PDB file of C-alpha atoms in Angstrom:
ATOM      1  CA  MET A 162     121.430 193.007 128.720  1.00 89.00           C
ATOM      2  CA  ALA A 163     124.597 193.151 130.165  1.00 95.00           C
ATOM      3  CA  ARG A 164     125.781 194.543 133.716  1.00 97.00           C
ATOM      4  CA  LEU A 165     128.552 197.007 133.162  1.00 98.00           C
ATOM      5  CA  TYR A 166     130.707 199.460 135.347  1.00 97.00           C
ATOM      6  CA  ALA A 167     132.253 202.346 133.947  1.00 96.00           C
ATOM      7  CA  ASP A 168     135.372 203.381 135.121  1.00 93.00           C
ATOM      8  CA  GLU A 169     135.965 206.875 136.410  1.00 89.00           C
ATOM      9  CA  GLN A 170     137.371 208.459 133.068  1.00 89.00           C
ATOM     10  CA  TYR A 171     134.383 206.954 130.764  1.00 94.00           C
ATOM     11  CA  PRO A 172     132.399 209.455 128.917  1.00 95.00           C
ATOM     12  CA  TYR A 173     129.040 209.539 130.591  1.00 96.00           C
ATOM     13  CA  PRO A 174     127.137 210.139 127.404  1.00 97.00           C
ATOM     14  CA  VAL A 175     128.059 206.530 125.970  1.00 97.00           C
ATOM     15  CA  VAL A 176     126.756 205.428 129.547  1.00 97.00           C
ATOM     16  CA  GLU A 177     123.519 207.121 128.718  1.00 97.00           C
ATOM     17  CA  PHE A 178     123.239 205.759 125.256  1.00 98.00           C
ATOM     18  CA  LEU A 179     123.960 202.194 126.627  1.00 98.00           C
ATOM     19  CA  ARG A 180     121.369 202.341 129.035  1.00 98.00           C
ATOM     20  CA  ALA A 181     118.911 203.571 126.545  1.00 98.00           C
ATOM     21  CA  LEU A 182     119.947 200.171 124.728  1.00 97.00           C
ATOM     22  CA  GLY A 183     118.889 198.349 127.697  1.00 97.00           C
ATOM     23  CA  HIS A 184     122.173 197.816 129.585  1.00 98.00           C
ATOM     24  CA  ASP A 185     122.660 197.925 133.362  1.00 98.00           C
ATOM     25  CA  VAL A 186     125.354 200.529 133.766  1.00 98.00           C
ATOM     26  CA  LEU A 187     126.831 201.504 137.037  1.00 97.00           C
ATOM     27  CA  THR A 188     129.310 204.334 137.244  1.00 95.00           C
ATOM     28  CA  VAL A 189     132.159 204.942 139.565  1.00 91.00           C
ATOM     29  CA  GLN A 190     130.584 207.968 140.493  1.00 91.00           C
ATOM     30  CA  GLU A 191     127.360 206.292 141.439  1.00 92.00           C
ATOM     31  CA  ALA A 192     128.821 203.574 143.370  1.00 89.00           C
ATOM     32  CA  GLY A 193     130.466 206.223 145.653  1.00 84.00           C
ATOM     33  CA  ARG A 194     134.139 205.546 144.503  1.00 83.00           C
ATOM     34  CA  ALA A 195     134.760 208.633 142.522  1.00 75.00           C
ATOM     35  CA  ASN A 196     137.949 210.759 143.140  1.00 78.00           C
ATOM     36  CA  GLN A 197     139.692 207.940 145.326  1.00 82.00           C
ATOM     37  CA  GLY A 198     142.455 207.140 142.932  1.00 82.00           C
ATOM     38  CA  ILE A 199     141.419 203.659 143.183  1.00 87.00           C
ATOM     39  CA  PRO A 200     144.075 201.180 141.312  1.00 91.00           C
ATOM     40  CA  ASP A 201     142.784 199.547 138.508  1.00 93.00           C
ATOM     41  CA  PRO A 202     143.170 195.895 139.990  1.00 94.00           C
ATOM     42  CA  GLU A 203     140.651 197.210 142.566  1.00 94.00           C
ATOM     43  CA  VAL A 204     138.250 198.520 139.875  1.00 94.00           C
ATOM     44  CA  LEU A 205     138.360 195.153 138.100  1.00 96.00           C
ATOM     45  CA  SER A 206     138.017 193.285 141.394  1.00 95.00           C
ATOM     46  CA  PHE A 207     134.854 195.505 142.712  1.00 95.00           C
ATOM     47  CA  ALA A 208     133.439 194.951 139.275  1.00 96.00           C
ATOM     48  CA  THR A 209     133.761 191.361 139.508  1.00 97.00           C
ATOM     49  CA  SER A 210     132.468 191.150 142.924  1.00 96.00           C
ATOM     50  CA  GLN A 211     129.127 193.047 141.463  1.00 96.00           C
ATOM     51  CA  ASN A 212     129.120 190.737 138.431  1.00 97.00           C
ATOM     52  CA  ARG A 213     129.594 193.524 136.249  1.00 97.00           C
ATOM     53  CA  ALA A 214     131.929 193.946 133.129  1.00 98.00           C
ATOM     54  CA  VAL A 215     134.158 196.766 133.256  1.00 98.00           C
ATOM     55  CA  ILE A 216     134.029 199.088 130.433  1.00 97.00           C
ATOM     56  CA  THR A 217     136.800 201.263 129.845  1.00 97.00           C
ATOM     57  CA  GLN A 218     139.225 203.444 127.653  1.00 95.00           C
ATOM     58  CA  ASN A 219     141.942 202.537 129.735  1.00 94.00           C
ATOM     59  CA  ARG A 220     143.040 199.834 127.210  1.00 94.00           C
ATOM     60  CA  LYS A 221     146.672 198.802 127.929  1.00 95.00           C
ATOM     61  CA  ASP A 222     146.245 198.595 131.699  1.00 95.00           C
ATOM     62  CA  PHE A 223     142.850 196.555 131.443  1.00 96.00           C
ATOM     63  CA  ILE A 224     144.107 194.185 128.847  1.00 96.00           C
ATOM     64  CA  ARG A 225     147.232 193.556 130.844  1.00 96.00           C
ATOM     65  CA  LEU A 226     144.948 192.935 133.828  1.00 96.00           C
ATOM     66  CA  HIS A 227     142.912 190.501 131.893  1.00 97.00           C
ATOM     67  CA  ARG A 228     145.957 188.331 131.384  1.00 95.00           C
ATOM     68  CA  ILE A 229     146.882 188.190 135.005  1.00 94.00           C
ATOM     69  CA  GLN A 230     143.428 188.288 136.492  1.00 92.00           C
ATOM     70  CA  PRO A 231     141.312 186.073 134.146  1.00 92.00           C
ATOM     71  CA  GLY A 232     138.487 185.344 136.456  1.00 94.00           C
ATOM     72  CA  HIS A 233     136.704 188.859 136.015  1.00 97.00           C
ATOM     73  CA  ALA A 234     133.257 189.290 134.977  1.00 97.00           C
ATOM     74  CA  GLY A 235     134.482 190.690 131.463  1.00 98.00           C
ATOM     75  CA  ILE A 236     136.404 193.711 130.183  1.00 98.00           C
ATOM     76  CA  ILE A 237     135.200 195.934 127.452  1.00 98.00           C
ATOM     77  CA  ALA A 238     138.346 197.989 126.302  1.00 97.00           C
ATOM     78  CA  CYS A 239     137.122 201.015 123.878  1.00 96.00           C
ATOM     79  CA  THR A 240     139.266 203.257 121.793  1.00 93.00           C
ATOM     80  CA  ASN A 241     138.069 206.894 122.142  1.00 89.00           C
ATOM     81  CA  ASP A 242     135.485 207.993 119.723  1.00 90.00           C
ATOM     82  CA  ARG A 243     133.749 211.413 120.355  1.00 90.00           C
ATOM     83  CA  ASP A 244     130.627 210.196 118.351  1.00 94.00           C
ATOM     84  CA  TRP A 245     129.082 208.867 121.668  1.00 95.00           C
ATOM     85  CA  GLU A 246     126.186 206.954 119.909  1.00 96.00           C
ATOM     86  CA  ALA A 247     128.108 205.472 117.207  1.00 95.00           C
ATOM     87  CA  LEU A 248     130.425 203.922 120.160  1.00 96.00           C
ATOM     88  CA  ALA A 249     127.651 202.740 122.051  1.00 97.00           C
ATOM     89  CA  ASN A 250     126.058 200.945 119.413  1.00 97.00           C
ATOM     90  CA  ARG A 251     129.464 199.192 118.612  1.00 96.00           C
ATOM     91  CA  ILE A 252     129.550 198.238 122.240  1.00 97.00           C
ATOM     92  CA  HIS A 253     126.190 196.845 122.124  1.00 97.00           C
ATOM     93  CA  THR A 254     126.873 194.893 119.001  1.00 96.00           C
ATOM     94  CA  ALA A 255     129.815 193.430 120.535  1.00 96.00           C
ATOM     95  CA  ILE A 256     128.528 192.310 123.872  1.00 96.00           C
ATOM     96  CA  THR A 257     125.059 191.113 122.667  1.00 95.00           C
ATOM     97  CA  ALA A 258     126.853 188.784 120.038  1.00 94.00           C
ATOM     98  CA  GLU A 259     128.626 187.226 123.274  1.00 94.00           C
ATOM     99  CA  GLU A 260     126.482 184.512 125.048  1.00 92.00           C
ATOM    100  CA  SER A 261     128.240 185.399 128.546  1.00 95.00           C
ATOM    101  CA  LEU A 262     130.909 188.360 129.128  1.00 97.00           C
ATOM    102  CA  GLN A 263     132.690 186.140 132.208  1.00 97.00           C
ATOM    103  CA  GLY A 264     136.241 186.145 131.685  1.00 97.00           C
ATOM    104  CA  LYS A 265     136.236 187.692 128.452  1.00 97.00           C
ATOM    105  CA  LEU A 266     138.063 190.633 126.716  1.00 97.00           C
ATOM    106  CA  ILE A 267     136.272 192.636 124.115  1.00 97.00           C
ATOM    107  CA  ARG A 268     137.971 194.987 122.187  1.00 96.00           C
ATOM    108  CA  VAL A 269     135.771 197.983 120.533  1.00 96.00           C
ATOM    109  CA  VAL A 270     137.851 199.865 118.130  1.00 92.00           C
ATOM    110  CA  ARG A 271     136.817 203.257 116.419  1.00 86.00           C
ATOM    111  CA  PRO A 272     136.453 202.460 112.784  1.00 81.00           C
ATOM    112  CA  ALA A 273     139.345 203.962 110.246  1.00 71.00           C
ATOM    113  CA  VAL A 274     138.455 206.886 108.608  1.00 63.00           C
ATOM    114  CA  SER A 275     138.719 206.949 104.761  1.00 55.00           C
ATOM    115  CA  PRO A 276     140.736 209.499 103.147  1.00 60.00           C
TER     116      PRO A 276
END
C-alpha cells in the first residue's frame, strides 16, 4: 500500500479511513511539524525525503509545485468532501490503480450531485 503524508489541514477522519484500508499515513502533526507555518515547497520536500506522497486539499498550490518540482514522491490533490469514508475510498481506488506514485499528480474529485 501507499506511503502518504497528510498536510496540516487534511481531515483526520480521512487519514483514519486510509489507514484502515492499509495505507501508511503520516500526518504533519505526528511528524512534529504542526503549527509552524511550513511553506508548501518544504512540505513537499519533507514528504519526498520520507518517500511519501503528499495528500492535500490545497490543490492550486500543490498542482503548481508539481509543475516546478516534478521529482517528488507523488501528490494526491483532493476536492473537499465531508463524506470522509467515500473520499478515502476514492483516494484508495485512484492510488492503487497506479504502479508507482513517484512524480505523479493524482486528482481526486468529489462526484457531481445530480439534481
